Structures are given as structure tokens and as C-alpha cells.
CSV table of C-alpha atoms and ligand atoms in Angstrom, one decimal:
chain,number,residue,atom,x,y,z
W,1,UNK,CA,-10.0,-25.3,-6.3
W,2,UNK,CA,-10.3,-24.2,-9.9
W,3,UNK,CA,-9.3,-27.3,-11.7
W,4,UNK,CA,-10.9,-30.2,-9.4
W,5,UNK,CA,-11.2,-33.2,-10.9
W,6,UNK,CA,-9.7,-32.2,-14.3
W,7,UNK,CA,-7.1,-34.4,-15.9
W,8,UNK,CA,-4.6,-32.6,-17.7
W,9,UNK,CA,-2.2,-34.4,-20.1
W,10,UNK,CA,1.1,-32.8,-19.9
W,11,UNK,CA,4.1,-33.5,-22.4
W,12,UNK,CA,7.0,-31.8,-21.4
W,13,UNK,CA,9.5,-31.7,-24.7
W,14,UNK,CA,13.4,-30.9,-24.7
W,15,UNK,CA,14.2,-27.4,-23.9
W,16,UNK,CA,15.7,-25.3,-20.7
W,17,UNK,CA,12.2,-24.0,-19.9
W,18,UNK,CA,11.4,-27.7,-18.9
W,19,UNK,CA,12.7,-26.7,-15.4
W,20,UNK,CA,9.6,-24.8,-15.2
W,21,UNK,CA,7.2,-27.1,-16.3
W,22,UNK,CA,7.8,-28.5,-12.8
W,23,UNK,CA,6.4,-25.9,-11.1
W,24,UNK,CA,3.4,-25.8,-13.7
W,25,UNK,CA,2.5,-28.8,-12.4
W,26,UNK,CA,2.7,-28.0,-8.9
W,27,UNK,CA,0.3,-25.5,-9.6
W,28,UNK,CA,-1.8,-27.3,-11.0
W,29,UNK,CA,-2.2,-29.8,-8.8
W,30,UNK,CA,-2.8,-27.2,-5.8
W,31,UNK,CA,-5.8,-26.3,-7.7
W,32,UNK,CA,-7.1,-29.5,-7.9
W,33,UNK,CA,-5.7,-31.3,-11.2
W,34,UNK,CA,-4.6,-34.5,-11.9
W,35,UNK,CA,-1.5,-34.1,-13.9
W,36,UNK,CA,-0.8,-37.3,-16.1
W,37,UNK,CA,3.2,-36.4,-17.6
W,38,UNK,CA,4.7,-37.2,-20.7
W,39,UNK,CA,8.4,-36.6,-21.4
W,40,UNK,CA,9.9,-36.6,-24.9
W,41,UNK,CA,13.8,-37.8,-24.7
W,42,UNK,CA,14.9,-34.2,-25.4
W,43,UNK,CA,13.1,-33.1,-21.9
W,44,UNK,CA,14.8,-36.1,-20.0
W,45,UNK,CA,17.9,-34.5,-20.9
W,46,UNK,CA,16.8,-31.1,-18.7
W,47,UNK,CA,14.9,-32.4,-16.2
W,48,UNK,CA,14.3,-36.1,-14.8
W,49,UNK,CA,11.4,-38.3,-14.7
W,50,UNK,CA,11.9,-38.6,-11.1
W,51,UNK,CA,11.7,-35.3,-10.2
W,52,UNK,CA,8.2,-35.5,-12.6
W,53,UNK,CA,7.2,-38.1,-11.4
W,54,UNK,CA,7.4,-37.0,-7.4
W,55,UNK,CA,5.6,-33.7,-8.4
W,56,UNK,CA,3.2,-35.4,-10.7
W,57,UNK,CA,2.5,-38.2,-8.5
W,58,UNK,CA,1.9,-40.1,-11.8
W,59,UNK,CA,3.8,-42.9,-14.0
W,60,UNK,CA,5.7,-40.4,-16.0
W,61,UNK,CA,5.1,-42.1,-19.8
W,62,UNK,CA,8.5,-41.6,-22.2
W,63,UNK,CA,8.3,-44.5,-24.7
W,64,UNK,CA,5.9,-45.3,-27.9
W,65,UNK,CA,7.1,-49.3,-27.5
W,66,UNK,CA,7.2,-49.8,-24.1
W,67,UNK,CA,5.1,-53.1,-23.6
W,68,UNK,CA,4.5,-52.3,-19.9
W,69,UNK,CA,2.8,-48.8,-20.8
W,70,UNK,CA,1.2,-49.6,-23.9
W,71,UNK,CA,-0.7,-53.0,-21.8
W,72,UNK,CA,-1.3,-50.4,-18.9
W,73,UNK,CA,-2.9,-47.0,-20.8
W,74,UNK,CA,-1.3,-47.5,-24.2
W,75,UNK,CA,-1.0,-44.0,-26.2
W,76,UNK,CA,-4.5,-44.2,-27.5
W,77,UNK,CA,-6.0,-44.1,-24.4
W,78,UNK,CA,-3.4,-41.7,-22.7
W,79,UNK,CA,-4.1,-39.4,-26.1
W,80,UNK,CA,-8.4,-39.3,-24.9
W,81,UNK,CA,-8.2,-39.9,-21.8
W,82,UNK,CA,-7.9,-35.8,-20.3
W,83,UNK,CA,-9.8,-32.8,-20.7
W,84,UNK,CA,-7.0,-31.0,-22.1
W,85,UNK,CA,-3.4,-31.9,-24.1
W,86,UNK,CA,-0.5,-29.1,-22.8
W,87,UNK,CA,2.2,-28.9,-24.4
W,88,UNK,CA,5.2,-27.2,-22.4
W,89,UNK,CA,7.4,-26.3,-23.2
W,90,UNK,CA,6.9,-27.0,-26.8
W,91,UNK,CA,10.2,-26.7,-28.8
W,92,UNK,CA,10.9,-25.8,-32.6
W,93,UNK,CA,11.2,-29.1,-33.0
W,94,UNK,CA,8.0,-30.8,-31.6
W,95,UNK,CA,6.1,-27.8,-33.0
W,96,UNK,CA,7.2,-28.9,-37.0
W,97,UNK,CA,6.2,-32.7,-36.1
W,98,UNK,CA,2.8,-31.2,-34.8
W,99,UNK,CA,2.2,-29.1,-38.1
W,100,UNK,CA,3.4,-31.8,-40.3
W,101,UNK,CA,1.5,-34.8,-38.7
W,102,UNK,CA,5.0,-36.6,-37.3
W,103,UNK,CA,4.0,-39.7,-35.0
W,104,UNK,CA,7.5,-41.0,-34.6
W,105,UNK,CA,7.8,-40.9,-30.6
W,106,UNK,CA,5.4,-40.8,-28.1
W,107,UNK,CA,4.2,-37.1,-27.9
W,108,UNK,CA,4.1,-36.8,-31.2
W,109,UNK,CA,2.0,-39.6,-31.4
W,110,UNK,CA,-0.1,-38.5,-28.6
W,111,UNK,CA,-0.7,-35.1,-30.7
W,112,UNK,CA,-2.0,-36.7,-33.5
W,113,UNK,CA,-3.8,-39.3,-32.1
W,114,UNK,CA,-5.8,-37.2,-29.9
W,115,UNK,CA,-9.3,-35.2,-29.9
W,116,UNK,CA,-8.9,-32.7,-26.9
W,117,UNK,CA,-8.4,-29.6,-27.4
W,118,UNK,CA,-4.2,-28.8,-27.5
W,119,UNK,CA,-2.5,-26.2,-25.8
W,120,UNK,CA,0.4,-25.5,-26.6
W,121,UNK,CA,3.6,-23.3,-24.6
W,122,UNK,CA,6.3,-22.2,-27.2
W,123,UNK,CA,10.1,-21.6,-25.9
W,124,UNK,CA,12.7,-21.9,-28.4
W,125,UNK,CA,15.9,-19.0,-29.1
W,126,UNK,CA,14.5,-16.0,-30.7
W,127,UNK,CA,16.1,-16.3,-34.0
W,128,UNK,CA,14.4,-20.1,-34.3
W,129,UNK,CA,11.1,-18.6,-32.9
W,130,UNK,CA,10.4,-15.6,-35.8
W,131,UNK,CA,12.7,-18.1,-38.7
W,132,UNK,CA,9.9,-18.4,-41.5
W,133,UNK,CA,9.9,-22.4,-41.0
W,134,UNK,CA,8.5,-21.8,-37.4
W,135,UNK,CA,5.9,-19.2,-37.9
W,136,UNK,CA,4.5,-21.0,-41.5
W,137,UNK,CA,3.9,-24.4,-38.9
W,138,UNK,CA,2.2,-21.7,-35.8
W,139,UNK,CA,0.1,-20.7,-38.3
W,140,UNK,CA,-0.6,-24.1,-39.7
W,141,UNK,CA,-1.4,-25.4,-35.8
W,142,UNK,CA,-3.2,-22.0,-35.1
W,143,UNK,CA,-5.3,-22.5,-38.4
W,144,UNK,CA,-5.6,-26.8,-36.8
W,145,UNK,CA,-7.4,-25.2,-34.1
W,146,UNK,CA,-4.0,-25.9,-31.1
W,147,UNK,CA,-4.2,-23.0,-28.7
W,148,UNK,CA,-1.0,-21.3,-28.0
W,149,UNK,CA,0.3,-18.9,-24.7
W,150,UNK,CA,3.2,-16.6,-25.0
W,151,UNK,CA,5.8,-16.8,-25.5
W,152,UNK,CA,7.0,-13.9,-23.9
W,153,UNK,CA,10.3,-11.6,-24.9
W,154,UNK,CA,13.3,-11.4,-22.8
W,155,UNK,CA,16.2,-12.8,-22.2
W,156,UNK,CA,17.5,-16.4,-23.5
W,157,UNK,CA,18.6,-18.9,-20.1
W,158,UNK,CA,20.9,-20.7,-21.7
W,159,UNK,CA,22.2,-17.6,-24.3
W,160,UNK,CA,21.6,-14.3,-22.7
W,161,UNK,CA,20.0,-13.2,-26.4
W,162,UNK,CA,17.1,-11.2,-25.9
W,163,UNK,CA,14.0,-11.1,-28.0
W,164,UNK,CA,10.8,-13.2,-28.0
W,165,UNK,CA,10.9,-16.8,-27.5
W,166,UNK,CA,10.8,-17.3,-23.4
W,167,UNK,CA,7.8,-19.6,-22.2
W,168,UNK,CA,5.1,-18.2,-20.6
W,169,UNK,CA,5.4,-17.9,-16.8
W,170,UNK,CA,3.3,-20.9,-14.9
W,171,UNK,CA,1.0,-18.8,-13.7
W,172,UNK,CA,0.1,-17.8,-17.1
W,173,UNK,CA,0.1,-21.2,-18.7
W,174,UNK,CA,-2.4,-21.9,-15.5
W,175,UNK,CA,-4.3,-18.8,-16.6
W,176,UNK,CA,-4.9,-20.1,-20.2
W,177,UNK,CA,-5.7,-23.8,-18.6
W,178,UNK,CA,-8.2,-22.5,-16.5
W,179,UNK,CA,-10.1,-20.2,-19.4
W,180,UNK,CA,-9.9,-23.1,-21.3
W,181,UNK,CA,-11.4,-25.6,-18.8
W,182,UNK,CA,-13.6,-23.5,-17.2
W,183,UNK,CA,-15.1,-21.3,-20.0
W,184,UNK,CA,-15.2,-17.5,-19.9
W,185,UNK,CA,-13.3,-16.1,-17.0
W,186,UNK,CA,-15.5,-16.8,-14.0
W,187,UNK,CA,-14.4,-15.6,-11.3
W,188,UNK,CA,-11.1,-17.5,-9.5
W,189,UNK,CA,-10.5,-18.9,-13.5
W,190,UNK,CA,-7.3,-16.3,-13.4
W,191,UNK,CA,-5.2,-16.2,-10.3
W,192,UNK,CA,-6.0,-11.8,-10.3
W,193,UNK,CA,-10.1,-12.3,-11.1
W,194,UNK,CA,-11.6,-10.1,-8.8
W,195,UNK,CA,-8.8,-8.1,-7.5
W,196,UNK,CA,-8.6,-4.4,-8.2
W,197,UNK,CA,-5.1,-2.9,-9.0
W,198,UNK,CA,-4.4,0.8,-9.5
W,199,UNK,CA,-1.1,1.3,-11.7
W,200,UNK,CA,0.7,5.1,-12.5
W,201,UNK,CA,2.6,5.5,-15.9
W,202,UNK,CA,4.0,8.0,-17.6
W,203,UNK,CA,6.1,11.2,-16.2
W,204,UNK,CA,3.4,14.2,-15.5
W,205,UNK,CA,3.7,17.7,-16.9
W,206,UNK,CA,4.0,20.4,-14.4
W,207,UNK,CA,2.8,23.8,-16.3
W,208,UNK,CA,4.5,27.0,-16.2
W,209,UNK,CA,1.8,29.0,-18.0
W,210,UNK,CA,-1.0,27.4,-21.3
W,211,UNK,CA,1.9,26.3,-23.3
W,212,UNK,CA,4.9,26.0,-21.2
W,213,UNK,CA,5.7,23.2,-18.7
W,214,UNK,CA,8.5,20.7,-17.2
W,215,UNK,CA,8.6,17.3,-18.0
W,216,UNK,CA,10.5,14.2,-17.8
W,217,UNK,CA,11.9,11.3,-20.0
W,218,UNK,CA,9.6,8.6,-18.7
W,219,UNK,CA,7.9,6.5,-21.9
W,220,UNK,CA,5.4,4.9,-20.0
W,221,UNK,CA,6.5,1.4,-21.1
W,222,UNK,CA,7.5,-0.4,-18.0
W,223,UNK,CA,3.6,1.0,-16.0
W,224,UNK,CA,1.6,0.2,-19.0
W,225,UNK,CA,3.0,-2.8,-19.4
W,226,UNK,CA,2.6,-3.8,-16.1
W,227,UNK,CA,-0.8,-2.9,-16.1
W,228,UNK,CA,-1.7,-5.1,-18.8
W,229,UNK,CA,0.3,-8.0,-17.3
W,230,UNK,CA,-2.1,-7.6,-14.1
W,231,UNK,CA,-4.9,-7.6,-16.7
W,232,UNK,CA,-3.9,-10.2,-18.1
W,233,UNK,CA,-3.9,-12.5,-15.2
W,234,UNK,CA,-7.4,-11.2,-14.8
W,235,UNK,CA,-6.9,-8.1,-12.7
W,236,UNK,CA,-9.4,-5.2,-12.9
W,237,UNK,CA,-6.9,-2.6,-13.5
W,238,UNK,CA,-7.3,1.5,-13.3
W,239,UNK,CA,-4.1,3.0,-15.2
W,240,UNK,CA,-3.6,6.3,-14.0
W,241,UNK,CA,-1.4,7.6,-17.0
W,242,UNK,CA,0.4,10.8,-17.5
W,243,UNK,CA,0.8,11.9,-20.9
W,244,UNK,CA,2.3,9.1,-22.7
W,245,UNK,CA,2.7,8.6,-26.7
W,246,UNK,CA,2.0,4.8,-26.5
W,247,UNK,CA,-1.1,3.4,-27.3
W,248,UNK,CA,-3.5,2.2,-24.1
W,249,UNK,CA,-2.7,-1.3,-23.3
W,250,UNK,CA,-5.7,-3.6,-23.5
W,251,UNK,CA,-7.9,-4.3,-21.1
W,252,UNK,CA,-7.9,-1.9,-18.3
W,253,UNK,CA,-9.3,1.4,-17.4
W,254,UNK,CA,-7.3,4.6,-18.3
W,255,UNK,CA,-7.5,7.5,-16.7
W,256,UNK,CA,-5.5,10.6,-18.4
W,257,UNK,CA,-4.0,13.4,-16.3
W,258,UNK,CA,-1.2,15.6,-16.9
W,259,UNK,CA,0.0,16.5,-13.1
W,260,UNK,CA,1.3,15.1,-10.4
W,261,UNK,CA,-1.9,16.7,-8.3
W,262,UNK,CA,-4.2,15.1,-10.9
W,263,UNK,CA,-2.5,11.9,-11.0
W,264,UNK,CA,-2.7,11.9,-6.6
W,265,UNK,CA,-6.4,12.5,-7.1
W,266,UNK,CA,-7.5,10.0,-9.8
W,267,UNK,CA,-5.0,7.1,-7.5
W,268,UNK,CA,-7.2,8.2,-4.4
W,269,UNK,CA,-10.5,8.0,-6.4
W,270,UNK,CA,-9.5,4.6,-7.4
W,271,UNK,CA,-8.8,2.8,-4.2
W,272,UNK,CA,-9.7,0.4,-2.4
W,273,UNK,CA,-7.5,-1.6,-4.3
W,274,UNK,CA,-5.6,-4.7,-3.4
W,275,UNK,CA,-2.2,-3.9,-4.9
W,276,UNK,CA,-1.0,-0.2,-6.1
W,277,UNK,CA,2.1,0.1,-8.1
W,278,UNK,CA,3.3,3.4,-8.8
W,279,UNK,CA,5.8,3.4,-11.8
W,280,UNK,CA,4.9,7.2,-13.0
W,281,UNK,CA,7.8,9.3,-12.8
W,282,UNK,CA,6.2,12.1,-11.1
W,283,UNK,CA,7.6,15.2,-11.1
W,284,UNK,CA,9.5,16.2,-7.7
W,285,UNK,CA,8.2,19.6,-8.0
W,286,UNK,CA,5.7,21.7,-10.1
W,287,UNK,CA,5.7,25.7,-10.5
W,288,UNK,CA,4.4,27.4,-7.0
W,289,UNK,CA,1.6,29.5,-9.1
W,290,UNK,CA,1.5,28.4,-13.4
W,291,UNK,CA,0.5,32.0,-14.9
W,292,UNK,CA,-2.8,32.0,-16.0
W,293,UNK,CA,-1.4,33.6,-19.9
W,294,UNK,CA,1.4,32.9,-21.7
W,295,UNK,CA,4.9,34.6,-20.6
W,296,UNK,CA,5.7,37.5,-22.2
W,297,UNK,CA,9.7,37.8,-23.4
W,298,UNK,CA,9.9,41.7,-23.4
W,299,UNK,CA,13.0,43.2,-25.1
W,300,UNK,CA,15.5,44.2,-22.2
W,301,UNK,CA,13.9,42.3,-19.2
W,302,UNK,CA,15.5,39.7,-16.8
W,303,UNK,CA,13.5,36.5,-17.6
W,304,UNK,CA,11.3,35.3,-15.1
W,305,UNK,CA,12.3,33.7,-12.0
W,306,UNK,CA,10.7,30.0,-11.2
W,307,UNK,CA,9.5,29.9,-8.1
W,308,UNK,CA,8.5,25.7,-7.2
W,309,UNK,CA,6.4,23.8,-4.4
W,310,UNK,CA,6.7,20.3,-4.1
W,311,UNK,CA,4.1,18.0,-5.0
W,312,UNK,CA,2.4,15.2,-3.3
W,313,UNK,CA,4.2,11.7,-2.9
W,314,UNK,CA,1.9,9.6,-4.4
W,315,UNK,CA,3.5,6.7,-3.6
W,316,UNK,CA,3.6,8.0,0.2
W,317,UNK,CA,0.3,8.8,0.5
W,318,UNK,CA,-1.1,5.3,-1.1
W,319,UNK,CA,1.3,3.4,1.4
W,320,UNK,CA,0.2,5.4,4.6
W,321,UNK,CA,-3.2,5.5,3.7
W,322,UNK,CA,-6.4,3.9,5.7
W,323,UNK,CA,-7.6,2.4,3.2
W,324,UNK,CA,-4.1,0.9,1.9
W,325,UNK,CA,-3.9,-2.2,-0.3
W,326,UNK,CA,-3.0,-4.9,0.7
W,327,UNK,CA,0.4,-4.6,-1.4
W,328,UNK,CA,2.1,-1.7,-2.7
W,329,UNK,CA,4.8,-1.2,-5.0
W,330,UNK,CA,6.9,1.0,-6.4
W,331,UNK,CA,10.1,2.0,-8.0
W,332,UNK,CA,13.2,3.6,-7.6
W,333,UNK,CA,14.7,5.0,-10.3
W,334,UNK,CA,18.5,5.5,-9.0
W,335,UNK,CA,21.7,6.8,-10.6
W,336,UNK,CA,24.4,5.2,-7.5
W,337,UNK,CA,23.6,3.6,-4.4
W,338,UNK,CA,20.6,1.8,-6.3
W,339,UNK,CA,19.9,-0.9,-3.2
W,340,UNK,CA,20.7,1.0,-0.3
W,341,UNK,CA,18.8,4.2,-1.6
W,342,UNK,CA,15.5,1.4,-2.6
W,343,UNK,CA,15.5,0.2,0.9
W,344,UNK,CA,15.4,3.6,2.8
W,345,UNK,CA,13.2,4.5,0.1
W,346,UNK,CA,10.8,1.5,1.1
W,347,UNK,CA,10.9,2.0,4.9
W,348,UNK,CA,9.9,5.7,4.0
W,349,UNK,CA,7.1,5.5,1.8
W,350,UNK,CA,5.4,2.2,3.9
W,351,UNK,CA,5.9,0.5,0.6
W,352,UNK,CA,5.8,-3.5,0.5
W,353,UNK,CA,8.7,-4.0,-2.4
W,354,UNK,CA,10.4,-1.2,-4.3
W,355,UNK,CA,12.2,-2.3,-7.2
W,356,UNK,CA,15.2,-0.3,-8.1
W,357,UNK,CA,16.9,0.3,-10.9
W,358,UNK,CA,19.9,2.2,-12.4
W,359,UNK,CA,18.8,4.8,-15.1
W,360,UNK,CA,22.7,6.4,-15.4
W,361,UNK,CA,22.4,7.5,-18.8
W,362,UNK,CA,24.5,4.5,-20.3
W,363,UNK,CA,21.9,2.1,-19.4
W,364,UNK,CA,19.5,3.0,-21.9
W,365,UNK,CA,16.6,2.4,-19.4
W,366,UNK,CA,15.0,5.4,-19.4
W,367,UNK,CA,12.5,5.7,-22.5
W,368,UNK,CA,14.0,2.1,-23.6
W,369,UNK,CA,12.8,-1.5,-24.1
W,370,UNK,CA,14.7,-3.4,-21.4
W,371,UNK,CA,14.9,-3.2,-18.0
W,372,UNK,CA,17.1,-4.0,-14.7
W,373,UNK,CA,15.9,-4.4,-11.6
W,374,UNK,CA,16.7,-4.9,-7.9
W,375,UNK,CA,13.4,-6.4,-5.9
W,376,UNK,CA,13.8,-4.6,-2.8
W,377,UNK,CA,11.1,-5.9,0.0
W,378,UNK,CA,11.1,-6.7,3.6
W,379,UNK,CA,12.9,-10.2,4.0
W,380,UNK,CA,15.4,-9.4,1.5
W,381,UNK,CA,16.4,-8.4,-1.8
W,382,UNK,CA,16.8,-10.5,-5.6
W,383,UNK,CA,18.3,-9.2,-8.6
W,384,UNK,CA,16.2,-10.1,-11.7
W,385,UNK,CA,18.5,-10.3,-14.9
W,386,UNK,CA,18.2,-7.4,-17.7
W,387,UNK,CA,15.3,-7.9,-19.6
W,388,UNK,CA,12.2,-6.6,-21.5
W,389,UNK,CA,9.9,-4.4,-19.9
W,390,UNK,CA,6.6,-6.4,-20.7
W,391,UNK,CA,9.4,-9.6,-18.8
W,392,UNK,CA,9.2,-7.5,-15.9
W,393,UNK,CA,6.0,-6.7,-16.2
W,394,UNK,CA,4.9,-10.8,-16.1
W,395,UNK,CA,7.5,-11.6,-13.6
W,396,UNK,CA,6.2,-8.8,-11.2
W,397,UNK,CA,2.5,-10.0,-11.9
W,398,UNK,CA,3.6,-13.3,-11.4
W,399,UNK,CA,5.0,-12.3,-7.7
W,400,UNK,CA,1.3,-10.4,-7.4
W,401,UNK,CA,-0.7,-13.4,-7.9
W,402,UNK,CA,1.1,-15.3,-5.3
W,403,UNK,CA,1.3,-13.1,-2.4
W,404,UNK,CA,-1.8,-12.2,-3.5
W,405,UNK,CA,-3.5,-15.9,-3.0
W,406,UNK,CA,-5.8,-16.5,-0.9
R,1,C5P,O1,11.2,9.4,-4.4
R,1,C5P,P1,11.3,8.8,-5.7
R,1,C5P,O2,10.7,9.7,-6.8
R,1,C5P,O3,12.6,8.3,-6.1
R,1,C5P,O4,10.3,7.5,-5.6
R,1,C5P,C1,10.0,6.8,-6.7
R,1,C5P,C2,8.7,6.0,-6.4
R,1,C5P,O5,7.8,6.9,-5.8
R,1,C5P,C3,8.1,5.6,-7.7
R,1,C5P,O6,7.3,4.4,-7.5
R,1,C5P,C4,7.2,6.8,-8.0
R,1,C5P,O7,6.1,6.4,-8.9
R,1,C5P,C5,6.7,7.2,-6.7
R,1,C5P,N1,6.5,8.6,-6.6
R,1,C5P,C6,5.2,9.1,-6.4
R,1,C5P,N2,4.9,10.4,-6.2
R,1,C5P,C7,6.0,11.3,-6.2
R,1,C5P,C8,7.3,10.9,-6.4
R,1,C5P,C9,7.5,9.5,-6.6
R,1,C5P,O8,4.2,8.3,-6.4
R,1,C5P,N3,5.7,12.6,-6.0
């Protein structure tokens, strides 16, 4: 248990990401914390002190003059007595008291009257999130020394707007806890540390001859940002990555190949692994025999036929391999018939969850910053709203980590 015997101060302020602060704490208390909760009166609004209470299995404090709490810890003692303040979510609101030294309820009094170090879990509507008031009092807590994850882009709960300004997924908040408590990722400190994960990317170039080849629309942006996602939670990730114009996400190992042979080879020299997803839109089929110069046009002659071979299912051979992860994932990039076509697709390719998702031209998907997908897996299927890729990406590292506990 990563966080035994460590007493972490939560105070959970008024926002709709408070629902998830519940399973933060459930979290953490599986890995050993002792979770002491405080509630502004904007959280009680979203989630009860009951239900914080029962998952705490704490007092849940809410008041500055309550006589009973102040005789029994009193907000002195509740400020020092933790290894760590955590703040989520942290709205607009509580983050201006922070900057400007407000003590005028009983988190804010909290985060001024401690010493621990402060982390802090921003979630607020995009527009309030980049509005120059809140980013001059983050850079007035970051230069105070408060700590901050996410928050991440996608879409609003309560709004449907998209853009940054979703709290970090618990996982990741337990992530940052346990770098924090725990010092430089040893291993277990991140719920991936000491997994290995191979991710595609990219859509591969089949050549015809030295300058000529076929190609497809895939960016790149939904594999490399689920590669550094896995990173992120502490994965030791090997990108396989066709040729991509986006810049290497940080943190993992790239390896560069341009076809889909290449790509099958580098994925192969990379296991074992413990999860594979393959996101690459590798090309179906590649030119039987590339010429070796470039194609003449010569005046009055038919151009030349294309004669192709089909190339290896990466994807395929990764999920029937003997040395198979544990978990392997990939996509299906459909035009009709996304779910039925993602579950045949699963059942052929001895994947463990495809996730599907339209790419009709009107979507925008393809080459795009958003994404939405169908989780297709053995017991059953969920539909994940439209959101950001680098959303997707956290959600489906999230899902990793889990089924990935040991
Ligand atoms: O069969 P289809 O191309 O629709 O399957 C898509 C999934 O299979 C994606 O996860 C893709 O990365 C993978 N795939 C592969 N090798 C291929 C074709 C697809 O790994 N040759």
C-alpha cells in the first residue's frame, strides 16, 4: 500500500467535479491513507457530507465556528496535522481566496493557516479557467510554492463546452499524491510504474517507388496522446509511430517507421508488454513489389498498373500472439455499423476492448482535436461523450491502471 499511514487533508470546494472527489478518496484509502474531509458550503451543494463521511470514515469538518469541532481538532490543528493539503476540486472561487490570503470559511482558513505542502486540483468552465483574473492568481499560487494537477480539456458536465478546465481523473490526482509523498517515482508511486506498454500512431506510407507512396489522413493525435497518458501514469511506453508531423510526446520511447511491415516488426521487437494499443491507421494494403527507381511517364504509354498485397494485421498478430499482453486494445475507425462492426472486429483480432468510432467525413475526427468513442469489450459496451483526444487518452489510461491492478 503506497500511502500507509499517510494523512491526507482533503477539502473538497463547490463544483460538479466534487462527485469525483468521492472516488479520490476511495482510492486513497485502498492504498493505505487516512483521509481527514473538509467541505466548503459550495461542495455540500453537489455532494453530501454523508456520502463523505461513509467513504472517508472521518468527521467530515464544514464550519470555521463550530464550537464542537473547534474544542475537538480546531482548524489549527486540522491545518498541520497531515502530510499533505489537497485541494479537489478547487474552484475559481477558492483558488482567488488562496492567492489573495482570504480566511473567511473554513478551507480557506485551513489554506492559509497551514505549512504542508498544497496540492491543488483545478475544475472550473473553460472560459473562467484561461479569464486573466484566474491565470494571474495560478501564477501567484504556483510562484507560493501550491502544486497543481490538470486540469485536463474536454468536455464541461454541467455545459457540454469543450476546452480545458475538467479535473484531473482520480487516478491522476493519486498519481501526483503519491510523487509527492513518496518522493521520486519509486516504483508502485504511479498506478503504471513498472508496466511496459507498446502504442502505434500515425497512418504508415506504403511506397510505390523512392518518391511515390499511399498514405492516409491519420494525424497521430489520439496514439501519441495516449501514449503519453500511459506515461504519465508512470508507464514505460515504446511508441511505434508512422510518420507523423506532431512533435514526440514526452516521456516515452519513439520508434519511427514508415510501413506497415516496419511498424509489425518494431511492435514485435517491443513485446513483452502488459498492454498494446494499436491506434495507427495502417494501411490495408501496400504495393505487391515498390520499383526500385522512380516511374517513368513516357509520352504515349498506358500508366502503370498497381498491383497490391495485403499487409500484416498488427493488431491480429499482437492479440494472437504467445507472448500477448495481458491487455490489448485497439480501434475501429467505422463509417456505419460503428458497434456491431467493433464487436466482430474484437472477437477477430483476440482483442480485449476495441473502441470504435465514426470517422464519416462530417465528424471532423479524422486529423481533428476531439474524439467519439464506443468502448467495445467483452461484458459490454459504454459510450464515452465527444471529447478531446488527450480526454480519451486519460480516460483510457485511467481504465488501464485499473484492470491493470494488481
Ligand atoms: O481492421 P481495421 O483496420 O478496421 O482495424 C483497426 C484496428 O486494427 C486498429 O486498432 C489498427 O491499429 C489495427 N490494425 C493493425 N494492422 C492492420 C490494420 C489494422 O494493427 N494492418
Amino acid at each position: 500500500m503506497t500511502l500507509s499511514g499517510k494523512r491526507i487533508l482533503l477539502i473538497i470546494s463547490g463544483g460538479i467535479a466534487a462527485y469525483k472527489s468521492l472516488d479520490l478518496i476511495r482510492r486513497l484509502r485502498e492504498r493505505g491513507a487516512e483521509v481527514r474531509p473538509v467541505m466548503t458550503a459550495g461542495a455540500q451543494q453537489f455532494v453530501t457530507s454523508l456520502a463523505v463521511g461513509a467513504l472517508s470514515a472521518s468527521h467530515v469538518y464544514t464550519e470555521l465556528f463550530s464550537r464542537e469541532d473547534e474544542q475537538d481538532v480546531g482548524h489549527i490543528r486540522l491545518a498541520r496535522e497531515c502530510d499533505l493539503v489537497v485541494v479537489a476540486p478547487a474552484t475559481a472561487d477558492l483558488m482567488a481566496k488562496m492567492a489573495n490570503g482570504h480566511a473567511d470559511d473554513l478551507a480557506s482558513t485551513i489554506l492559509l493557516a497551514t505549512d504542508r505542502t498544497v496540492l491543488v486540483a483545478p475544475a472550473m468552465n473553460p472560459k473562467m479557467w484561461t479569464h486573466p483574473a484566474t491565470r494571474r492568481n495560478r501564477a501567484t499560487l504556483a510562484a507560493d510554492g501550491i502544486r497543481f494537477v490538470g486540469p485536463a480539456s474536454g468536455e464541461m458536465a454541467e455545459s457540454g463546452e469543450a476546452g480545458e478546465g475538467r479535473m484531473a481523473e482520480p487516478l491522476e490526482i493519486v498519481a501526483a499524491i503519491e510523487d509527492l509523498l513518496t518522493g521520486a517515482k519509486p516504483l508502485g508511486a504511479k498506478p503504471l510504474a513498472g508496466r511496459k506498454a507498446i502504442v502505434t500512431s500515425g497512418p504508415t506510407h506504403e511506397p510505390i517507388d523512392p518518391v511515390r507512396y499511399i498514405a492516409n489522413r491519420s494525424s497521430g493525435k489520439q496514439g501519441h496522446a495516449i501514449a503519453a497518458a500511459l506515461a504519465r501514469l508512470g508507464a514505460d511506453v515504446t511508441l511505434v509511430s508512422g510518420p507523423v508531423t506532431i512533435p514526440d510526446p514526452a516521456g516515452v520511447r519513439v520508434v519511427r517507421v514508415e510501413r506497415a511491415e516496419e511498424m509489425r516488426d518494431a511492435v514485435v521487437a517491443a513485446l513483452p508488454a502488459d498492454v498494446a494499443v494499436m491506434v495507427a491507421a495502417v494501411a490495408d494494403w501496400r504495393v505487391a513489389s515498390a520499383a526500385g527507381n522512380k516511374i517513368k511517364k513516357r509520352p504515349g504509354e498506358a500508366p502503370p498498373p498497381l498491383q497490391l498485397a495485403e499487409n500484416p494485421d498488427i493488431l491480429k498478430t499482437i492479440g494472437h500472439h504467445a507472448s500477448r499482453p495481458k491487455l490489448v486494445i485497439g480501434f475501429a475507425a467505422e463509417t456505419e455499423n460503428v458497434a456491431e462492426n467493433g464487436r466482430a472486429k474484437l472477437e477477430r483480432k483476440g482483442a480485449d476492448y476495441i473502441l470504435a468510432n465514426d470517422v464519416s467525413p462530417a465528424t471532423g475526427i479524422m486529423g481533428g482535436d476531439s474524439n467519439r468513442v464506443k468502448l467495445i469489450g467483452r461484458d459490454g459496451k459504454e459510450e464515452w461523450p465527444e471529447m478531446a483526444k488527450d480526454e480519451v487518452a486519460d480516460k483510457l489510461a485511467a481504465l488501464i491502471a485499473a484492470k491493470l491492478l494488481p
